[in-house]
Coordinates of C-alpha atoms in Angstrom, one line a residue:
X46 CA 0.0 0.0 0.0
X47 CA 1.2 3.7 -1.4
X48 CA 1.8 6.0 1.7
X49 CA 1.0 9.4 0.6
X50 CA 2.1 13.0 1.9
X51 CA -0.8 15.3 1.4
X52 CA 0.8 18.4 1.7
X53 CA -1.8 21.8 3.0
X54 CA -1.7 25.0 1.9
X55 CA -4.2 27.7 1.1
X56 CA -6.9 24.6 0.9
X57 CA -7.7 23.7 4.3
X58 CA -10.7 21.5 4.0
X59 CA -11.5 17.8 2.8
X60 CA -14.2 18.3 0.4
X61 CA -13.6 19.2 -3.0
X62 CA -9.5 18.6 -2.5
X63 CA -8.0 17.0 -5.3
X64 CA -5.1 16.0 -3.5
X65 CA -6.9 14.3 -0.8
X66 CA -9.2 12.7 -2.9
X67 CA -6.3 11.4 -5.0
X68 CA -4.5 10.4 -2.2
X69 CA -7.3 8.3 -0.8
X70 CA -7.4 6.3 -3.8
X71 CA -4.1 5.4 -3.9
X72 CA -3.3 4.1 0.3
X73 CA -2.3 6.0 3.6
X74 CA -2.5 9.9 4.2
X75 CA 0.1 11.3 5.8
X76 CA -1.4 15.1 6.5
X77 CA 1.3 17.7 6.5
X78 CA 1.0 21.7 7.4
X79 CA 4.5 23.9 7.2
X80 CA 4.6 27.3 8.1
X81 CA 7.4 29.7 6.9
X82 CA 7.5 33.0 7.7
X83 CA 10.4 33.8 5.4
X84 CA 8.2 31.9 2.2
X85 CA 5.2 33.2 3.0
X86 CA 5.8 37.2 3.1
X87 CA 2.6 38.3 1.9
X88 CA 0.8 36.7 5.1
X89 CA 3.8 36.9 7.7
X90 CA 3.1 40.2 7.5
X91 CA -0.9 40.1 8.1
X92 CA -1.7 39.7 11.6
X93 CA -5.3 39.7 10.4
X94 CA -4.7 36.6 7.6
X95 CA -2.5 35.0 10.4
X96 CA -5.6 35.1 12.8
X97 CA -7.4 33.8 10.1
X98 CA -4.7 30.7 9.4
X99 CA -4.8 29.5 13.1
X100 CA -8.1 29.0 13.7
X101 CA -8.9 27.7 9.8
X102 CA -6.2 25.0 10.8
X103 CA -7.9 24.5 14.2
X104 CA -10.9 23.4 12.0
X105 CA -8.9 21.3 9.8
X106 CA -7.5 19.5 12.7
X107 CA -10.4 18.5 13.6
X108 CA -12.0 17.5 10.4
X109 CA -9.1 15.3 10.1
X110 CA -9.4 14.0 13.4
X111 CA -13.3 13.0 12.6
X112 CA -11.7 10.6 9.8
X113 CA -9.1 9.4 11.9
X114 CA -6.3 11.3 10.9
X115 CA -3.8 13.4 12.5
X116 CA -2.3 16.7 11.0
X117 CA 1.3 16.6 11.3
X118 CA 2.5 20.6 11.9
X119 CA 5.7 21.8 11.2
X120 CA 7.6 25.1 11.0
X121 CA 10.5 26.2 8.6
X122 CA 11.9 25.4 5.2
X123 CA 9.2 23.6 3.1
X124 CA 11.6 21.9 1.2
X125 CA 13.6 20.7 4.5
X126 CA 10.4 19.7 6.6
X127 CA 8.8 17.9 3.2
X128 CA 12.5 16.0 2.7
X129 CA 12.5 15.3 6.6
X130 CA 9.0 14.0 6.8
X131 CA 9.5 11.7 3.4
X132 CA 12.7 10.2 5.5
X133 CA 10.9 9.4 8.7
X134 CA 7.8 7.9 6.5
X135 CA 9.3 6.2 3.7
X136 CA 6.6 7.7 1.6
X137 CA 6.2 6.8 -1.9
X138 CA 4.7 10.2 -2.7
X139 CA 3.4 14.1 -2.1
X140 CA 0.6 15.5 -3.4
X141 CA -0.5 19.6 -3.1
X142 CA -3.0 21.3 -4.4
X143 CA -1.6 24.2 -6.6
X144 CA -1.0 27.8 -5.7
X145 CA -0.7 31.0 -7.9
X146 CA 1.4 33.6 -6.2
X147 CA 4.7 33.9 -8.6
X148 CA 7.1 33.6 -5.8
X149 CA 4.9 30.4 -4.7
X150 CA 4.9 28.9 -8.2
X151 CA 8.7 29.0 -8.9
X152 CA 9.2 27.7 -4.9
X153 CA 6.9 24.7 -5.9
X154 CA 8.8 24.1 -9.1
X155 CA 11.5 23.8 -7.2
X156 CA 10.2 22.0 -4.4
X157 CA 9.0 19.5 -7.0
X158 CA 11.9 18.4 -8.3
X159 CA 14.1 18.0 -5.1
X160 CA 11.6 15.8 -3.7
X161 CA 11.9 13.7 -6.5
X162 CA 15.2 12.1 -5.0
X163 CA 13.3 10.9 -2.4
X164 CA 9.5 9.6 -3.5
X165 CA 8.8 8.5 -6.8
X166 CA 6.0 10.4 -7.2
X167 CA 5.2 14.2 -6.8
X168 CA 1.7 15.7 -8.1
X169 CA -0.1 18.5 -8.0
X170 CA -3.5 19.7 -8.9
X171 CA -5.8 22.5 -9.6
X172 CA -8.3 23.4 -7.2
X173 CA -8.2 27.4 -6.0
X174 CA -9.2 28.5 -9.7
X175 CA -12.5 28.1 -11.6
X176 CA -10.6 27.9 -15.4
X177 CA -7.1 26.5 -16.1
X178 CA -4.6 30.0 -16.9
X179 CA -3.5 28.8 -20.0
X180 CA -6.9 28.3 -21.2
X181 CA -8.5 31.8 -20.8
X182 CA -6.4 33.4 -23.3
X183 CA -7.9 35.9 -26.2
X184 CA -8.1 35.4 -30.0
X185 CA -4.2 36.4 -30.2
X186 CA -3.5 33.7 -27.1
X187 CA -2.8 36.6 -24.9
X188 CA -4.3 36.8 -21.2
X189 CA -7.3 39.4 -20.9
X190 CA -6.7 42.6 -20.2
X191 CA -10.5 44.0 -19.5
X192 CA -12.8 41.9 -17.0
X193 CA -16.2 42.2 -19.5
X194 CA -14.5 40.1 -22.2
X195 CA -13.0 37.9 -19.7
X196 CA -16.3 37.5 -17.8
X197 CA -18.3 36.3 -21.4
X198 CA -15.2 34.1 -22.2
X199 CA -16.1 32.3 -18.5
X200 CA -19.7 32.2 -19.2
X201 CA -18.8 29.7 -22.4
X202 CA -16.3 27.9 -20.4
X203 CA -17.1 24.6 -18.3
X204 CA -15.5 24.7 -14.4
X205 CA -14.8 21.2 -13.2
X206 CA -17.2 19.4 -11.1
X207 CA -16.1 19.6 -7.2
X208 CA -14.7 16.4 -5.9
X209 CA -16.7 14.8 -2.6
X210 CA -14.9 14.1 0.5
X211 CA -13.3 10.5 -0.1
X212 CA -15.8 8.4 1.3
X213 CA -12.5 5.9 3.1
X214 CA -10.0 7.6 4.1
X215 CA -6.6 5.0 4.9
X216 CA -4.6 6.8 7.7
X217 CA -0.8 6.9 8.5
X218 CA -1.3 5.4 12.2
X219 CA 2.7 5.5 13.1
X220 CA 3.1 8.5 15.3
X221 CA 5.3 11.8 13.8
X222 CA 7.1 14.5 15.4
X223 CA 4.3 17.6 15.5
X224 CA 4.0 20.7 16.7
X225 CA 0.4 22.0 18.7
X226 CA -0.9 25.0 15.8
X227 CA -0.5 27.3 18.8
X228 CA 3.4 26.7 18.4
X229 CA 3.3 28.4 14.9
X230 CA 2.8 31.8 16.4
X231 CA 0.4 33.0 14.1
X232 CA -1.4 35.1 16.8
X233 CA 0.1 38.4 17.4
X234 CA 1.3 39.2 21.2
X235 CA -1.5 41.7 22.0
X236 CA -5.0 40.2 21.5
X237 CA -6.8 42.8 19.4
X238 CA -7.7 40.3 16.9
X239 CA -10.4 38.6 20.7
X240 CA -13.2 40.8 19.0
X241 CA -12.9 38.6 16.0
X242 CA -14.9 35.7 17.0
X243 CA -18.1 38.1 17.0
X244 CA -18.0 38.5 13.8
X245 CA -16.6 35.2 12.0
X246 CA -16.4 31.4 12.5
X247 CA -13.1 29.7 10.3
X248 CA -12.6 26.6 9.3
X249 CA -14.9 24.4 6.7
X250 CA -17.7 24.0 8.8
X251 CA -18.3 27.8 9.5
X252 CA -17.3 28.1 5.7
X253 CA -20.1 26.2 4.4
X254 CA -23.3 27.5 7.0
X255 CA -21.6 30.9 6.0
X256 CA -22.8 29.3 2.2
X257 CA -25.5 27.7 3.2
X258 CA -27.2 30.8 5.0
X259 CA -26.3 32.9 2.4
X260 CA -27.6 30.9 -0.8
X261 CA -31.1 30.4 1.2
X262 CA -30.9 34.0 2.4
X263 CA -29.7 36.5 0.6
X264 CA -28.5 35.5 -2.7
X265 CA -32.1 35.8 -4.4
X266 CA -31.2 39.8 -3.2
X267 CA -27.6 40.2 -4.1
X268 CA -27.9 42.5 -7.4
X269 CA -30.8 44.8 -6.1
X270 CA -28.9 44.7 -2.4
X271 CA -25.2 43.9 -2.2
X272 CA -24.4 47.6 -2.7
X273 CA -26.2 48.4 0.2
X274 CA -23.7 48.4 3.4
X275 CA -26.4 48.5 6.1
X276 CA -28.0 45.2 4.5
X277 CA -27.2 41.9 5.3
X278 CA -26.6 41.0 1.6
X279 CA -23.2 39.5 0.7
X280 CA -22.0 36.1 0.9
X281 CA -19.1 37.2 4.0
X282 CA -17.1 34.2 1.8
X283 CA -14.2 35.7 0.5
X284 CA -12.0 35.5 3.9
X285 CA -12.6 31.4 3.7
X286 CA -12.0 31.5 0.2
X287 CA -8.9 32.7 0.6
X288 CA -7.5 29.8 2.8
X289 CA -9.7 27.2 1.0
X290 CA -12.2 27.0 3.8
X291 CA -14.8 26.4 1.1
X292 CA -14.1 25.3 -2.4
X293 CA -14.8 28.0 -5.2
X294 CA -15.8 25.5 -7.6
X295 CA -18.4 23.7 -4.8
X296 CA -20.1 27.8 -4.7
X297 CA -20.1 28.1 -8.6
X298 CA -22.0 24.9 -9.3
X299 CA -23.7 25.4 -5.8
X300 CA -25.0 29.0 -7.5
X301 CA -25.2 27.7 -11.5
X302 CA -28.0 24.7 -10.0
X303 CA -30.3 27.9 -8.2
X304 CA -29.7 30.0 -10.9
X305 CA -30.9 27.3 -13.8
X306 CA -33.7 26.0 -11.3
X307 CA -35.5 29.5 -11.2
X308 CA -37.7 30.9 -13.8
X309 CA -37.8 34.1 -12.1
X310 CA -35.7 36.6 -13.7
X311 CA -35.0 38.8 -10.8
X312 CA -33.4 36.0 -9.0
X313 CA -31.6 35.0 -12.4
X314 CA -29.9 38.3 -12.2
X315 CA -29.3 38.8 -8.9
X316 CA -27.3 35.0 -8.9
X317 CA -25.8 36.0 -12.1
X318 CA -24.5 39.4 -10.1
X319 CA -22.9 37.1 -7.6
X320 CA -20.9 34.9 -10.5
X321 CA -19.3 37.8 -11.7
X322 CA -17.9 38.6 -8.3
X323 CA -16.4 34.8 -8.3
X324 CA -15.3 35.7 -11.6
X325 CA -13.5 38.9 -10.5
X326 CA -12.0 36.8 -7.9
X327 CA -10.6 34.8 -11.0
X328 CA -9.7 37.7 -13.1
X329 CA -7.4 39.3 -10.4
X330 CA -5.2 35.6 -9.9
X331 CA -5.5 35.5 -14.5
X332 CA -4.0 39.2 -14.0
X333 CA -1.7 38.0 -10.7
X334 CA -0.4 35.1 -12.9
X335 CA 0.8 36.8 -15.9
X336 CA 1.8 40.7 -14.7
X337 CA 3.5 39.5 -11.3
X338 CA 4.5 43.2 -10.6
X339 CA 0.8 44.3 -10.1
X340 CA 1.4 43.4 -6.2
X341 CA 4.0 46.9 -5.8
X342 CA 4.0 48.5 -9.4
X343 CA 1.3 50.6 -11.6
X344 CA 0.5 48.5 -15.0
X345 CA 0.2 51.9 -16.3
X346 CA 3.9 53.1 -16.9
X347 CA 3.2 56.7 -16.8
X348 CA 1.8 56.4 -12.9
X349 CA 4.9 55.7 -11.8
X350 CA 5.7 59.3 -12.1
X351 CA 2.3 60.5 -10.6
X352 CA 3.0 63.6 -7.9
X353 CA 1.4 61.4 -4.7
X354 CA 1.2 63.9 -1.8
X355 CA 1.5 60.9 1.2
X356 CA 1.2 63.5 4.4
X357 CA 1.6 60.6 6.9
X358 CA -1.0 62.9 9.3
X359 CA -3.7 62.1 6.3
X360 CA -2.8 58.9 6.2
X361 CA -3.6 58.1 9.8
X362 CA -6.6 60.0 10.1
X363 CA -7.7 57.9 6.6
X364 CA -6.8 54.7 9.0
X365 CA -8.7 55.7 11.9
X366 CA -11.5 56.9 10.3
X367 CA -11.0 60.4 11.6
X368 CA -11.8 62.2 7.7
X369 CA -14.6 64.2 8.7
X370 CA -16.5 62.5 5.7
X371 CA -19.0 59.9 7.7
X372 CA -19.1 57.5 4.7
X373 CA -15.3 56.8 4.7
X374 CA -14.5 56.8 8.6
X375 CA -17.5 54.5 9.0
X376 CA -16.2 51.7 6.8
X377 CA -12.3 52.4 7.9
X378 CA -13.9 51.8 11.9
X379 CA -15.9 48.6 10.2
X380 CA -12.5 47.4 9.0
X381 CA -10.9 48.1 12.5
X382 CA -13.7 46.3 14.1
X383 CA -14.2 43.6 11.8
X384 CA -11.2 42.4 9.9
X385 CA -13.7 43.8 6.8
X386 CA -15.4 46.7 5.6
X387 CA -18.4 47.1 2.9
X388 CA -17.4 46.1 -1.1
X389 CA -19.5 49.2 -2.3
X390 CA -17.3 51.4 0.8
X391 CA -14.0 49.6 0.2
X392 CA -14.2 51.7 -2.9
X393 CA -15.6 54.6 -1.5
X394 CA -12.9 54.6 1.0
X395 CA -10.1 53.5 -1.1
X396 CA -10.8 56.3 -4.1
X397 CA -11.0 58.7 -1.4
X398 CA -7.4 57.9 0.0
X399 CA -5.8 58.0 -3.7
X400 CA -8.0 60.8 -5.2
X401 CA -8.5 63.3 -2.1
X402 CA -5.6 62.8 -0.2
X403 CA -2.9 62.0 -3.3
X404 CA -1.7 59.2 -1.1
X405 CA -0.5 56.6 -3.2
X406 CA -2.1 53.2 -3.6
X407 CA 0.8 51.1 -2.0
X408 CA -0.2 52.6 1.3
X409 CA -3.4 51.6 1.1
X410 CA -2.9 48.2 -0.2
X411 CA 0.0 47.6 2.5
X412 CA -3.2 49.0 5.3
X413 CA -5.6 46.4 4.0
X414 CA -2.8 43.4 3.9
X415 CA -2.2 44.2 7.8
X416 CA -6.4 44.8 8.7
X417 CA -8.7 42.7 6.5
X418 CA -9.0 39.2 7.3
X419 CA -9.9 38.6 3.4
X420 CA -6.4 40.1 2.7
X421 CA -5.4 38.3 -0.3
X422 CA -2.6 39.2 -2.9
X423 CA -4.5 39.0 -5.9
X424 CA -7.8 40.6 -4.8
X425 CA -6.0 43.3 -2.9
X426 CA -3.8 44.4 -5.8
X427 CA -6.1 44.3 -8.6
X428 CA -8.8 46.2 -6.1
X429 CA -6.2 49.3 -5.8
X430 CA -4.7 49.5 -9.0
X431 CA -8.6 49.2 -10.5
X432 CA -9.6 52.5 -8.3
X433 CA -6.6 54.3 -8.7
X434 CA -6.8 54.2 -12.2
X435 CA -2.8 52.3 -12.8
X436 CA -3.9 49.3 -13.9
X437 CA -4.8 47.7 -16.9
X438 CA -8.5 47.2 -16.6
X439 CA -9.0 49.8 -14.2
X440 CA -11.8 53.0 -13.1
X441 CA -10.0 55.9 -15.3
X442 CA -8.4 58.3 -12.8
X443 CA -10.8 61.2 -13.2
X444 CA -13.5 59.5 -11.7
X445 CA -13.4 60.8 -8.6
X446 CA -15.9 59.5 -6.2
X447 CA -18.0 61.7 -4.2
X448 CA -17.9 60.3 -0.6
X449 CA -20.9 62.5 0.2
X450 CA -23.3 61.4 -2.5
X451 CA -22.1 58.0 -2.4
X452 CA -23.6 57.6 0.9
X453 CA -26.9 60.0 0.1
X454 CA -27.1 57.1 -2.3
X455 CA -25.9 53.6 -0.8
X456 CA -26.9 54.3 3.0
X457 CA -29.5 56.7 2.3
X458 CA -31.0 56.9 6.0
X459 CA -27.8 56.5 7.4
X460 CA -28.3 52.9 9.0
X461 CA -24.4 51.9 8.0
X462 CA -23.3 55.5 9.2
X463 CA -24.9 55.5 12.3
X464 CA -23.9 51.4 13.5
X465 CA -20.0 52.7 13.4
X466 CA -20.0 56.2 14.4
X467 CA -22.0 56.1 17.2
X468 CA -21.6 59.9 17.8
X469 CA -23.1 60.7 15.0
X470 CA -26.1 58.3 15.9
X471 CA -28.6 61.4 17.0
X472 CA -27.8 63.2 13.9
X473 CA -31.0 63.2 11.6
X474 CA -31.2 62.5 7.9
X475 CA -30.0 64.8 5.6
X476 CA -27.1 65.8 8.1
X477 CA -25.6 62.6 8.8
X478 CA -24.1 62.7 5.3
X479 CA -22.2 65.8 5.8
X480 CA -22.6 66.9 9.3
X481 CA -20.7 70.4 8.6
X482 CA -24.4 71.8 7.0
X483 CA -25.8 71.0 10.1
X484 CA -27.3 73.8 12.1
X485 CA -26.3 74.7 15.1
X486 CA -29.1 73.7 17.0
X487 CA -29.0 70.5 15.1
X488 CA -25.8 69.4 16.4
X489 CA -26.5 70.6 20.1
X490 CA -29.3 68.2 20.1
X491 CA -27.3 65.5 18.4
X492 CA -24.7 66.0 21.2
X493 CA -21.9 67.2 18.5
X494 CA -19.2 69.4 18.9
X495 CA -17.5 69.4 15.2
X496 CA -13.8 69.4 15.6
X497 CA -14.3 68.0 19.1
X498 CA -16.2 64.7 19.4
X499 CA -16.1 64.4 15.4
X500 CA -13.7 66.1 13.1
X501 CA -14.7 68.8 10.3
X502 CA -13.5 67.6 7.3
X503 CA -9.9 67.2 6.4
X504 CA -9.9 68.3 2.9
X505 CA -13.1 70.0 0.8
X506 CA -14.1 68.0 -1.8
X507 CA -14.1 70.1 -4.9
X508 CA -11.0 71.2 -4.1
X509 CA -9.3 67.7 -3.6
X510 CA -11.2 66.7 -7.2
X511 CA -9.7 69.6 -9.2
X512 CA -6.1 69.0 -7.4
X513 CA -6.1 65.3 -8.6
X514 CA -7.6 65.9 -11.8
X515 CA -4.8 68.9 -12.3
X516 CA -1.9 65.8 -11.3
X517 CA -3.5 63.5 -13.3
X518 CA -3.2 66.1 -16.0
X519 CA 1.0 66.2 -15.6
X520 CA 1.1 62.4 -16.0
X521 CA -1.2 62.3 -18.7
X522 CA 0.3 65.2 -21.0
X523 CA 4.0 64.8 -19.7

């Protein structure tokens, strides 16, 4: 009987694994986690995504456990601890499902053939991507460059049926050196991250009634709803997405079966709305895959040159919601709170930083990594580089979002506004959109003191439009 190393990554979870299922076919599993700070930069450096990681392999652990199988931890070089482990096992073979970061995929490549000298058999397989790279090329074979085309091109494509969990499961039942997941240190040394488990539930089993409350809930409601932040109306998947909590093909065919079993057009649309966001998901790791320098470089060359501002005082009043424009410091406290703040506001919030502040993108993007618990490469990139206008499918620079009519329009009785600045809870409708017009009177009854228990603006809006519009213009005509 084989014994098999299945190796863990950013697919914690036994359904829908193709290296577990694989594995199962072929004899014993042999479980194996490795953390590396040093190989995995991107998330050392999130304390949020590290949360995140501890407690999704807490739920692994004991998923495994339930089948009789122990997850054997480790910490250090991948290479060494995956040569170590294959020594004390004798295995015959490793199996790991595929990533896509570019310093990942040449680490692997490497990592591949090493091992090589000591099992006969290394595999990996697809499973963190709906469509295979190389396939979702345009009519010259180059990769997509603007998300419509790239979304019809997905609409005519097939996604691979998600793989069950393997009904027998063969364990490894000789006892390995392991480290406790606690030993990995992925928690930081103050607890700030305690008010996190109000808010989210990691691991496979929170992953899928995350799923299953959303698809019987709110997903009939996602196009007429989702850009509302005050309503309950978005899936809340894309943090166990990115540790492979949940399996994104198990969603798209979980979606494509309620979209094709309603005749109602309404709800047609409104599942349709939710695809493209899985799509988007795709088209940022497509994008990730072949212009590696969209993590820390514009796509557009002549942004490289832009005339960014980046007064660190804006900067952390932008971080602590402290802006004076309710929309913004609202979803900057949600992130604070929360580990995640509003799609519709993460724009909201993110234009305002590039395009009212000049503070350039990389701040921004580098904030996110270290707050949202959905921090992931790809998505984080692509997001920033798509509002500020650098990238290659991206919102042209000179739209500049209004954060005051955004929120007249998205949280129109100021529900959103009012959950995450509480001092601002008394203030009635039209006011709590921009405070500043209040009268007098209005704010002594609301218990406000502007530029005392909430800050006047930091910047007037017309003003901060024309200044970025006039340094757009020396990029544009340079």
């Amino acid at each position: 009987m084989k014994k098999v190393i299945v190796w863990f990554r950013k697919d914690l979870r036994l359904h829908d694994n193709p290296a577990l299922w694989e594995a199962a076919q072929q004899g014993a599993i042999i479980p194996l986690f490795i953390w590396s700070e040093q190989e995995e930069l991107d998330y050392a450096t999130s304390e949020t995504a590290r949360w995140w990681l501890h407690h999704s392999l807490m739920g692994l652990e004991r998923e495994l456990e339930s089948h009789g199988l122990n997850l054997i931890v480790r910490m250090g070089s991948n290479l060494e601890q995956l040569m170590l482990i294959c020594e004390q096992t004798k295995a015959d073979a490793v199996y790991f499902n595929e990533r896509h970061e570019p310093s990942i995929i040449s680490r692997d490549r490497i990592i591949a053939g090493k091992l090589l000298s000591c099992v006969s058999e290394v595999q990996s397989f697809s499973s963190n991507l709906l469509f295979t790279p190389e396939k979702m090329l345009n009519q010259k074979n180059e990769p997509y460059k603007v998300f419509t085309s790239f979304w019809k091109k997905s609409m005519r494509e097939s996604v691979n049926y998600p793989l069950p969990i393997p009904p027998s499961i063969i364990p490894y039942n000789e006892a390995l050196p392991s480290l406790q997941v606690e030993e990995l240190g992925l928690l930081p040394n103050i607890p700030w991250y305690d008010k996190f488990h109000t808010y989210w539930e990691p691991g496979e089993k929170g992953a899928i009634s995350r799923w299953q409350q959303f698809a019987d809930e709110g997903l009939v409601h996602y196009a007429k709803e989702s850009d509302i932040p005050s309503a309950d109306a978005v899936s809340s998947l894309s943090a166990h997405l990115v540790w492979g909590d949940i399996s994104v093909r198990s969603i798209w065919h979980a979606a494509k079966r309620l979209r094709d079993g309603k005749s109602d057009e309404y709800r047609q649309s409104s599942i349709d709305a939710f695809l493209r966001q899985l799509v988007w998901r795709e088209f940022a790791y497509h994008q990730l895959i072949h212009f590696p320098t969209i993590l820390n470089e514009p796509l557009r060359e002549k942004f490289k040159e832009f005339p960014w501002l980046n007064h660190e005082e804006e900067l952390e009043k932008w971080q602590k919601g402290l802006t004076g424009y309710p929309l913004v410091d609202a979803g900057m406290r949600e992130l604070w709170e929360t580990g995640v703040i509003h799609n519709r506001v993460r724009m909201v919030v993110a234009s305002f930083l590039v395009k009212h502040l000049l503070v350039t993108w990389l701040e921004g993007s580098k904030w996110f990594q270290q707050t949202l618990v959905d921090f992931d490469p790809a998505n984080n990139a692509i997001g920033w580089q798509w509002v500020a206008g650098t990238g290659i499918d991206a919102s042209p620079y000179f739209r500049v979002f209004n954060p005051t009519l955004q929120s007249q329009k998205f949280d129109s009785d100021g529900l959103y506004i009012r959950r995450w600045i509480p001092e601002l809870a008394e203030l009635p409708v039209p006011y709590i959109h921009e405070p500043w017009k209040a009268p007098e009177h209005i704010l002594t009854e609301a218990k406000i003191v502007l530029g005392e228990t909430y800050p006047l603006p930091i910047v007037e809006h017309s003003i901060a439009r024309k200044r970025a519009l006039e340094a757009y213009g020396e990029i544009k005509n340079s």
